Coordinates of C-alpha atoms and ligand atoms in Angstrom, one line a residue:
M823 CA 25.0 2.5 13.2
L824 CA 22.6 0.1 11.7
S825 CA 21.1 -2.5 13.8
S826 CA 19.0 -5.3 12.3
T827 CA 20.2 -4.2 8.9
F828 CA 20.0 -6.0 5.6
T829 CA 20.7 -5.0 2.1
L830 CA 18.5 -5.0 -0.9
P831 CA 19.8 -5.0 -4.4
T832 CA 17.9 -2.4 -6.4
L833 CA 14.5 -3.9 -7.4
N834 CA 12.9 -3.8 -10.7
V835 CA 9.3 -3.1 -10.0
P836 CA 6.6 -2.6 -12.5
A837 CA 5.4 0.8 -11.4
F838 CA 7.0 3.7 -13.2
S839 CA 8.5 1.3 -15.7
A840 CA 7.6 0.1 -19.1
A841 CA 5.2 -2.8 -19.3
S842 CA 6.9 -6.2 -19.8
S843 CA 5.5 -9.6 -19.9
S844 CA 7.3 -10.7 -16.8
M845 CA 9.5 -9.2 -14.2
T846 CA 12.3 -10.5 -12.1
G847 CA 13.3 -9.2 -8.8
P848 CA 15.7 -10.4 -6.1
I849 CA 14.8 -11.6 -2.7
M850 CA 17.1 -12.7 0.0
R851 CA 17.5 -16.1 1.5
Q852 CA 19.7 -17.6 4.0
G853 CA 22.9 -18.8 2.6
P854 CA 25.0 -21.8 3.5
H855 CA 26.3 -19.9 6.6
H856 CA 23.0 -19.5 8.3
G857 CA 24.2 -21.3 11.3
A858 CA 25.8 -17.9 12.1
Q859 CA 22.4 -16.6 13.1
K860 CA 23.0 -18.1 16.5
S861 CA 25.2 -15.0 17.1
T862 CA 24.3 -13.3 20.3
S863 CA 24.9 -9.8 18.9
T864 CA 22.1 -7.4 19.6
G865 CA 19.3 -7.5 17.1
T866 CA 20.7 -10.4 15.1
A867 CA 18.4 -13.1 16.2
E868 CA 15.4 -11.0 15.4
L869 CA 16.7 -10.1 12.0
S870 CA 17.5 -13.7 11.0
T871 CA 14.0 -14.8 12.1
S872 CA 12.4 -12.1 10.0
L873 CA 14.6 -12.8 6.9
W874 CA 14.0 -16.5 7.3
K875 CA 10.3 -15.9 7.1
L876 CA 10.8 -13.8 4.0
S877 CA 12.9 -16.5 2.4
S878 CA 10.7 -19.4 3.3
V879 CA 7.6 -17.7 2.1
N880 CA 8.9 -16.5 -1.2
S881 CA 10.9 -19.6 -2.2
R882 CA 7.8 -21.6 -1.9
A883 CA 5.6 -19.2 -3.8
F884 CA 7.7 -18.4 -6.8
P885 CA 9.6 -20.4 -9.4
I886 CA 13.3 -19.8 -9.1
V887 CA 14.7 -18.6 -12.4
G888 CA 18.3 -17.8 -11.5
V889 CA 20.8 -17.3 -8.7
G890 CA 22.9 -14.3 -8.0
S891 CA 24.7 -12.8 -5.1
C892 CA 23.7 -10.5 -2.3
R893 CA 25.8 -8.6 0.2
F894 CA 24.6 -8.6 3.7
S895 CA 26.2 -6.5 6.3
G896 CA 26.2 -9.3 8.8
G897 CA 27.8 -11.7 6.2
W898 CA 25.3 -14.4 6.5
F899 CA 23.3 -14.1 3.4
R900 CA 25.4 -15.2 0.5
D901 CA 23.0 -15.6 -2.4
T902 CA 19.9 -14.2 -3.9
I903 CA 17.2 -16.1 -5.7
R904 CA 15.8 -14.4 -8.7
I905 CA 12.1 -14.8 -8.9
R906 CA 9.6 -14.5 -11.6
S907 CA 7.1 -12.1 -10.1
P908 CA 3.4 -12.7 -10.1
G909 CA 3.2 -9.0 -10.6
G910 CA 4.0 -9.4 -14.3
L911 CA 1.4 -8.9 -16.8
D912 CA -0.1 -12.4 -17.0
L913 CA -3.5 -11.2 -15.9
S914 CA -5.1 -14.5 -16.2
R915 CA -2.9 -15.9 -13.4
P916 CA -5.1 -17.0 -10.4
A917 CA -2.8 -15.6 -7.8
A918 CA -4.5 -17.2 -4.9
A919 CA -3.6 -20.7 -6.1
E920 CA 0.0 -19.7 -5.8
Y921 CA -0.3 -18.0 -2.5
S922 CA -2.5 -20.5 -0.8
G923 CA 0.5 -22.2 0.8
L924 CA 2.0 -19.1 2.4
T925 CA 2.7 -19.0 6.0
P926 CA 0.9 -16.1 7.6
F927 CA 3.4 -13.3 7.8
R928 CA 2.2 -12.0 11.2
P929 CA -0.9 -12.6 13.2
V930 CA -3.6 -10.8 11.2
G931 CA -5.9 -8.6 13.1
V932 CA -9.2 -8.1 11.5
G933 CA -11.7 -5.5 12.7
P934 CA -14.0 -4.5 14.2
F935 CA -11.9 -1.8 15.9
P936 CA -13.2 0.3 18.7
R937 CA -15.2 3.2 17.4
E938 CA -14.0 5.4 20.1
E939 CA -10.7 5.7 21.9
K940 CA -10.9 4.9 25.6
N941 CA -8.6 6.3 28.2
M942 CA -7.2 9.0 25.9
P943 CA -3.9 10.2 27.4
T944 CA -3.7 13.9 27.9
D945 CA 0.1 14.0 28.5
V946 CA 2.2 12.2 26.0
G947 CA 5.6 13.1 27.1
F948 CA 8.6 11.1 25.9
P949 CA 9.2 7.5 26.5
G950 CA 11.5 6.8 29.4
N951 CA 13.4 4.2 27.4
E952 CA 14.9 4.2 24.0
A953 CA 12.4 1.8 22.5
G954 CA 10.3 4.5 20.9
K955 CA 13.3 6.3 19.4
R956 CA 13.8 3.9 16.5
C957 CA 12.9 4.0 12.9
W958 CA 13.1 1.9 9.8
R959 CA 15.3 3.7 7.4
V960 CA 16.4 3.2 3.8
R961 CA 19.7 4.3 2.4
R962 CA 20.8 4.3 -1.2
A963 CA 24.6 3.7 -1.5
D964 CA 26.7 5.3 -4.2
D965 CA 26.7 2.1 -6.2
G966 CA 22.9 2.0 -6.1
E967 CA 22.7 -0.7 -3.5
I968 CA 19.8 -0.3 -1.1
V969 CA 20.4 -0.8 2.6
A970 CA 17.5 -0.8 4.9
G971 CA 16.8 -1.6 8.5
V972 CA 15.9 -0.5 12.0
E973 CA 18.1 2.3 13.3
P974 CA 18.1 4.7 16.1
L975 CA 15.9 7.8 15.3
G976 CA 18.9 10.0 15.2
W977 CA 17.2 13.2 16.4
D978 CA 15.8 14.5 19.7
P979 CA 12.0 14.5 19.8
A980 CA 12.3 17.2 22.5
A981 CA 13.9 19.6 20.1
V982 CA 10.9 20.9 18.2
A983 CA 11.5 23.5 15.4
A984 CA 9.1 26.4 15.5
D985 CA 7.2 25.5 12.3
E986 CA 7.0 21.8 13.0
V987 CA 5.0 19.4 15.1
V988 CA 6.5 16.4 16.7
I989 CA 4.2 13.4 16.8
R990 CA 4.6 10.2 18.7
V991 CA 3.7 7.7 16.1
E992 CA 1.1 5.2 17.2
A993 CA 0.5 3.6 13.8
A994 CA 1.6 4.2 10.2
G995 CA -0.3 2.9 7.2
F996 CA 1.7 0.8 4.7
N997 CA 0.8 2.1 1.2
Y998 CA 2.0 0.9 -2.1
K999 CA 4.2 4.0 -2.3
D1000 CA 5.8 2.9 1.0
A1001 CA 6.6 -0.4 -0.5
L1002 CA 8.3 1.4 -3.4
A1003 CA 10.2 3.7 -1.0
A1004 CA 11.2 0.7 1.2
T1005 CA 12.9 -0.9 -1.8
G1006 CA 14.6 2.4 -2.8
H1007 CA 12.5 3.2 -5.8
P1008 CA 13.9 6.6 -7.0
G1009 CA 10.4 7.8 -8.1
V1010 CA 9.3 7.8 -4.5
M1011 CA 12.5 7.8 -2.4
R1012 CA 13.5 11.3 -3.4
V1013 CA 16.2 11.7 -0.6
S1014 CA 18.6 9.3 1.0
P1015 CA 18.5 8.3 3.8
L1016 CA 14.7 8.2 4.2
V1017 CA 12.2 6.8 6.6
P1018 CA 9.2 5.6 4.6
G1019 CA 5.6 6.1 5.8
I1020 CA 3.3 8.5 4.0
D1021 CA 0.5 8.1 6.5
V1022 CA 0.8 8.7 10.2
A1023 CA -1.5 8.6 13.2
G1024 CA -0.3 9.5 16.7
R1025 CA -0.2 12.0 19.5
V1026 CA 1.2 15.5 19.5
V1027 CA 4.3 15.8 21.6
G1028 CA 4.8 19.5 20.9
G1029 CA 5.1 22.3 18.4
G1030 CA 2.7 24.1 16.1
G1031 CA 0.8 25.5 19.1
L1032 CA -1.1 22.1 19.3
A1033 CA -2.1 20.6 22.6
S1034 CA 0.2 17.9 23.8
G1035 CA -1.6 14.5 23.5
A1036 CA -3.9 15.6 20.7
A1037 CA -4.8 12.7 18.5
V1038 CA -3.8 13.6 14.9
V1039 CA -3.4 12.2 11.4
V1040 CA -1.1 13.3 8.6
T1041 CA -1.0 12.0 5.1
G1042 CA 1.2 13.0 2.2
N1043 CA 2.9 16.4 2.5
G1044 CA 6.2 14.8 1.4
L1045 CA 6.3 12.3 4.2
G1046 CA 8.1 9.2 3.2
E1047 CA 9.2 10.8 -0.1
T1048 CA 11.1 14.0 0.5
R1049 CA 11.2 13.9 4.3
D1050 CA 11.1 11.2 6.9
G1051 CA 7.8 9.5 7.3
G1052 CA 5.9 7.4 9.8
F1053 CA 7.9 4.2 10.1
A1054 CA 9.4 5.5 13.3
G1055 CA 8.6 6.1 17.0
F1056 CA 8.5 9.9 16.3
V1057 CA 8.0 12.0 13.3
R1058 CA 8.4 15.7 12.6
V1059 CA 5.8 17.2 10.2
P1060 CA 4.9 20.6 9.0
A1061 CA 2.4 22.2 11.4
A1062 CA 0.1 22.9 8.5
A1063 CA -0.1 19.2 7.6
V1064 CA -1.7 18.1 10.8
I1065 CA -5.4 17.1 10.9
P1066 CA -7.3 16.1 14.1
R1067 CA -8.1 12.4 14.0
P1068 CA -11.9 12.0 13.9
A1069 CA -13.0 10.8 17.3
M1070 CA -14.9 7.9 15.8
L1071 CA -11.8 6.5 14.2
S1072 CA -9.3 4.6 16.3
T1073 CA -5.6 5.1 15.5
E1074 CA -5.5 1.7 13.8
A1075 CA -8.7 2.3 11.9
A1076 CA -7.5 5.6 10.7
M1077 CA -4.3 4.0 9.3
A1078 CA -6.3 1.2 7.8
C1079 CA -8.1 3.9 5.8
G1080 CA -5.4 6.5 5.4
T1081 CA -4.4 7.6 1.9
A1082 CA -6.1 4.5 0.4
G1083 CA -9.5 5.6 1.9
L1084 CA -9.0 9.3 0.9
T1085 CA -8.1 8.2 -2.6
A1086 CA -11.1 5.9 -2.9
L1087 CA -13.4 8.7 -1.8
I1088 CA -11.9 11.2 -4.3
A1089 CA -12.1 8.7 -7.1
C1090 CA -15.7 7.8 -6.4
D1091 CA -16.7 11.4 -6.0
R1092 CA -15.1 12.1 -9.4
L1093 CA -17.0 9.3 -11.0
A1094 CA -20.3 10.5 -9.5
M1095 CA -19.7 13.8 -11.3
L1096 CA -18.6 12.3 -14.6
V1097 CA -20.8 9.3 -15.2
D1098 CA -23.6 10.5 -17.5
G1099 CA -26.9 9.3 -16.0
R1100 CA -28.7 9.8 -19.3
H1101 CA -27.3 6.5 -20.5
A1102 CA -28.0 4.6 -17.3
R1103 CA -29.5 1.2 -17.3
P1104 CA -31.2 -0.5 -14.4
D1105 CA -28.7 -3.4 -14.4
E1106 CA -25.5 -1.5 -15.0
E1107 CA -22.4 -2.3 -13.2
W1108 CA -19.4 -0.5 -11.6
L1109 CA -16.0 -2.0 -11.7
V1110 CA -13.1 -1.9 -9.2
T1111 CA -9.8 -3.4 -10.3
G1112 CA -7.0 -4.5 -7.9
A1113 CA -9.9 -5.1 -5.5
S1114 CA -7.9 -6.9 -2.9
G1115 CA -5.6 -3.9 -2.3
G1116 CA -6.1 -1.0 0.2
V1117 CA -7.5 1.4 -2.3
G1118 CA -9.5 -1.3 -4.1
M1119 CA -11.2 -2.6 -1.0
M1120 CA -12.1 0.9 0.1
A1121 CA -13.4 1.7 -3.3
V1122 CA -15.6 -1.4 -3.3
A1123 CA -17.1 -0.3 0.0
V1124 CA -17.6 3.4 -1.1
L1125 CA -19.4 2.4 -4.4
A1126 CA -21.5 -0.2 -2.7
A1127 CA -22.5 2.3 0.0
A1128 CA -23.6 4.6 -2.8
G1129 CA -26.0 1.9 -4.0
H1130 CA -24.1 0.7 -7.1
R1131 CA -23.9 -2.8 -8.2
V1132 CA -20.1 -3.3 -7.8
V1133 CA -18.0 -5.9 -9.6
A1134 CA -14.7 -6.5 -7.9
C1135 CA -11.8 -7.6 -10.1
S1136 CA -9.1 -9.5 -8.3
R1137 CA -6.4 -12.0 -9.1
K1138 CA -6.8 -13.6 -5.7
L1139 CA -9.4 -16.2 -5.0
S1140 CA -8.8 -15.6 -1.4
A1141 CA -10.2 -12.1 -1.7
V1142 CA -13.7 -13.2 -2.7
V1143 CA -15.2 -13.5 0.7
T1144 CA -13.7 -10.2 1.9
V1145 CA -14.7 -8.1 -1.0
T1146 CA -18.2 -9.6 -1.0
A1147 CA -18.5 -8.7 2.6
L1148 CA -17.5 -5.1 1.7
G1149 CA -20.3 -4.9 -0.7
A1150 CA -19.3 -6.4 -4.1
A1151 CA -22.1 -8.1 -5.9
A1152 CA -19.7 -10.2 -8.0
V1153 CA -16.0 -11.0 -7.9
V1154 CA -14.2 -11.7 -11.2
R1155 CA -10.6 -12.5 -12.3
P1156 CA -9.0 -10.1 -14.8
D1157 CA -9.2 -12.6 -17.6
E1158 CA -12.9 -12.9 -17.1
I1159 CA -13.6 -9.3 -18.0
I1160 CA -11.2 -9.0 -20.9
D1161 CA -12.8 -9.5 -24.2
P1162 CA -10.4 -11.6 -26.4
T1163 CA -11.4 -9.8 -29.6
P1164 CA -8.9 -7.2 -30.7
K1165 CA -11.7 -4.6 -31.4
S1166 CA -11.2 -1.1 -30.0
L1167 CA -14.7 -1.2 -28.6
V1168 CA -16.5 -4.2 -27.1
K1169 CA -19.9 -4.5 -25.4
G1170 CA -20.3 -1.5 -23.1
R1171 CA -20.7 -3.0 -19.6
W1172 CA -19.2 -0.6 -17.1
A1173 CA -20.8 2.7 -16.1
G1174 CA -17.9 3.7 -13.8
V1175 CA -14.6 2.1 -13.1
V1176 CA -12.1 2.6 -10.3
D1177 CA -8.8 1.4 -11.7
T1178 CA -5.9 0.8 -9.3
V1179 CA -3.9 -1.5 -11.6
G1180 CA -3.3 0.5 -14.9
G1181 CA -1.4 -1.0 -17.8
P1182 CA -3.0 -3.6 -20.1
L1183 CA -5.9 -4.1 -17.8
L1184 CA -6.9 -0.5 -17.9
A1185 CA -6.6 -0.5 -21.7
D1186 CA -8.9 -3.5 -21.9
V1187 CA -11.4 -2.1 -19.4
L1188 CA -11.6 1.2 -21.4
R1189 CA -13.0 -0.7 -24.4
A1190 CA -15.9 -2.0 -22.3
V1191 CA -17.1 1.2 -20.7
R1192 CA -20.7 2.0 -21.7
P1193 CA -21.6 5.3 -23.4
G1194 CA -21.2 8.3 -21.1
G1195 CA -19.2 6.2 -18.6
A1196 CA -16.0 7.1 -16.8
V1197 CA -12.9 5.6 -15.5
A1198 CA -10.9 6.9 -12.5
A1199 CA -7.2 6.0 -13.1
I1200 CA -5.4 5.7 -9.7
G1201 CA -2.6 3.2 -9.8
M1202 CA -0.1 1.5 -12.0
A1203 CA 0.9 -1.7 -10.1
G1204 CA 0.2 -3.5 -13.4
G1205 CA 2.1 -1.1 -15.6
A1206 CA 2.5 2.5 -16.5
D1207 CA 2.0 2.3 -20.2
L1208 CA -1.4 2.7 -21.7
L1209 CA -2.0 1.3 -25.2
T1210 CA -5.4 2.3 -26.3
S1211 CA -7.3 4.1 -29.0
V1212 CA -9.4 7.3 -29.0
H1213 CA -12.5 5.3 -29.8
P1214 CA -13.9 4.9 -26.3
F1215 CA -13.5 8.7 -25.8
I1216 CA -14.9 10.0 -29.1
L1217 CA -17.4 7.3 -30.0
R1218 CA -18.8 6.7 -26.6
G1219 CA -18.1 9.9 -24.7
V1220 CA -16.1 8.0 -22.1
T1221 CA -14.0 10.0 -19.7
L1222 CA -10.6 8.9 -18.3
A1223 CA -10.0 10.9 -15.1
G1224 CA -6.7 10.9 -13.4
I1225 CA -6.8 10.9 -9.6
D1226 CA -4.0 12.5 -7.5
A1227 CA -4.8 12.3 -3.8
A1228 CA -1.6 14.2 -2.9
S1229 CA -3.0 17.3 -4.6
I1230 CA -6.1 17.8 -2.4
P1231 CA -6.1 21.5 -2.4
T1232 CA -6.9 22.4 1.2
Q1233 CA -6.6 21.0 4.6
A1234 CA -10.3 21.7 5.2
E1235 CA -11.1 19.4 2.3
R1236 CA -8.8 16.7 3.7
A1237 CA -10.5 17.0 7.1
A1238 CA -13.9 16.7 5.5
L1239 CA -12.8 13.5 3.7
W1240 CA -11.5 12.1 7.0
D1241 CA -15.0 12.8 8.6
R1242 CA -16.5 10.8 5.7
L1243 CA -14.0 7.9 6.3
A1244 CA -15.1 7.9 10.0
D1245 CA -18.7 7.6 8.8
L1246 CA -17.8 4.8 6.4
W1247 CA -15.6 2.8 8.7
P1248 CA -18.3 1.0 10.7
R1249 CA -19.6 -0.5 7.5
V1250 CA -16.1 -1.7 6.6
A1251 CA -14.5 -2.6 9.9
A1252 CA -15.7 -6.2 10.3
A1253 CA -14.4 -7.3 6.9
F1254 CA -11.4 -5.1 6.1
P1255 CA -8.2 -7.1 6.6
V1256 CA -5.6 -5.2 8.7
T1257 CA -2.2 -6.7 9.3
R1258 CA -0.2 -5.2 12.2
L1259 CA 3.5 -5.0 11.5
A1260 CA 6.6 -4.3 13.7
L1261 CA 9.3 -2.0 12.3
D1262 CA 11.4 -5.0 11.6
D1263 CA 8.7 -6.4 9.3
A1264 CA 8.8 -3.4 6.9
G1265 CA 11.2 -4.9 4.3
G1266 CA 9.4 -8.2 4.0
W1267 CA 6.0 -6.6 3.8
A1268 CA 7.2 -4.3 1.1
Q1269 CA 8.4 -7.2 -1.0
R1270 CA 5.1 -9.0 -0.6
M1271 CA 3.2 -5.9 -1.5
L1272 CA 5.2 -5.3 -4.7
A1273 CA 4.6 -8.9 -5.6
G1274 CA 0.8 -8.3 -5.2
E1275 CA 0.6 -10.8 -2.3
T1276 CA -1.0 -8.6 0.3
M1277 CA -4.6 -7.9 1.1
G1278 CA -6.3 -4.9 2.7
R1279 CA -3.8 -2.8 4.6
G1280 CA -0.7 -3.4 6.6
I1281 CA -0.1 -0.9 9.5
V1282 CA 3.3 -0.4 11.2
I1283 CA 3.1 -0.2 15.0
P1284 CA 6.5 1.2 15.8
E1285 CA 6.5 0.2 19.5
Ligands
NAP1441 N1 -3.3 8.4 -7.6 C1 -3.2 8.5 -6.3 O1 -3.4 9.5 -5.7 C2 -2.9 7.2 -5.5 C3 -3.2 7.1 -4.2 C4 -3.0 5.9 -3.5 C5 -2.5 4.8 -4.2 N2 -2.2 5.0 -5.5 C6 -1.8 3.8 -6.3 O2 -2.8 2.9 -6.4 C7 -2.3 1.6 -6.5 C8 -2.9 0.8 -5.4 O3 -2.4 1.2 -4.1 P1 -2.7 0.4 -2.8 O4 -2.0 1.1 -1.7 O5 -4.1 0.0 -2.7 O6 -1.8 -0.9 -3.2 P2 -2.1 -2.4 -2.8 O7 -2.8 -2.5 -1.5 O8 -0.8 -3.1 -2.9 O9 -3.1 -2.9 -3.9 C9 -2.6 -3.1 -5.3 C10 -3.5 -4.2 -5.9 O10 -3.2 -4.1 -7.3 C11 -3.4 -5.4 -7.8 N3 -2.4 -5.7 -8.8 C12 -2.6 -5.9 -10.1 N4 -1.5 -6.1 -10.7 C13 -0.5 -6.0 -9.9 C14 0.9 -6.1 -10.0 N5 1.5 -6.4 -11.1 N6 1.6 -6.0 -8.8 C15 1.0 -5.7 -7.7 N7 -0.3 -5.6 -7.5 C16 -1.1 -5.8 -8.6 C17 -3.4 -6.4 -6.6 O11 -4.8 -6.7 -6.5 P3 -5.4 -8.1 -7.0 O12 -4.4 -9.2 -6.6 O13 -6.7 -8.2 -6.2 O14 -5.6 -8.0 -8.4 C18 -3.0 -5.6 -5.5 O15 -3.6 -6.0 -4.3 C19 -0.8 1.7 -6.4 O16 -0.3 1.7 -7.8 C20 -0.6 3.1 -5.8 O17 0.6 3.6 -6.1 C21 -2.4 6.1 -6.2

């Protein structure tokens, strides 16, 4: 049975879809019967609070362009506001101006985090109460409706299959992919029902021949896509997917980095190999787009640590201080780096680019890469289509390199990247924004992430 459950109509999100000049997506708001929230049923008060937060935040942030209907299992939420998303392709929009009135979603915890775990437990065992045996699960109904909420785990953490490890989840990173899964995006949510959460940090309970209590991390390996992920008190993972958590990374720091940090490292390594130094100029610049996001912020820090002059591109004025603290020499809005002329090549400015946005911004950036430069294409929050010409590639020798963090060939390579994240973290911790979320917050956070409202990394703390 679902407790604290709400329904989400299928969302139209920009990733995996053709670029359009705007997008609409539904959010829920309390309907005329919200007085019913005073119901004393278990979990209902918590739910209504969390949904009210979502409603009040979004209704102030976005222009309402239509009203529809929304089914809610508790019967309280009668209507849906259709919003024009800031995640459309109006790249000149200064997002921060729209978001400045937002109520903080949750208390935001900003590092520094402890560099070492104190009082490491050696015997994890199972929780004596049921509190840890919960998860945030998404279901896709036959009619396409998405139903999501906090549910009992539904399996016994003590029953460990031979080839699996059971981990008590201490924190789970909230990646863009998780936001897509949380809203039932079929490109990510490959099975139904599904517990999202592609990144997990926790303690081994049993299985895989690993010591009980060992501090571990797992990223990818189908978690949160084809099998249940980390938005739960416990998770079962393939034994081969488990990596020891570096001692110098706390649980929360590990999840603040997670797939975002691994991806940033892979992209920057790739650029280091590809950018042709023979064309280097002393004043040359490296660009990071979507700089306020998890991957973007980590990429700014990695490139700055490598000694590059980094220009961070963000739609959010509110990100300026943070990305500057992470090492950006300058922060620009997307419209400031787009040359308005329709030429296929414009002044070559960027030596290397970490692009987490894709779509029209990537196409524009490609025109402005200097000879021998390279672009690491990571994300498509801004669109999946790429309308460009071959000119940057054949007239300037520019390389467009695709990054796929999920395909890191070996666990040894993953572990080596984690060690590098542990080295990098102390440079990042004081500035990197981390928002701690409860399981019940997952739906609201996903919507904010897809709307491009979040900064840094959210991490789900299941208990
Ligand atoms: N290839 C891989 O292996 C790999 C690995 C991890 C992530 N990714 C992808 O990389 C992207 C970033 O991931 P993330 O976890 O860092 O996400 P995130 O934290 O949500 O950051 C995405 C950032 O993109 C910018 N953005 C620009 N246009 C947007 C739009 N229309 N809607 C939403 N955001 C928009 C926003 O930054 P500003 O507001 O600052 O512009 C936003 O903060 C995602 O597309 C994700 O799927 C790919």
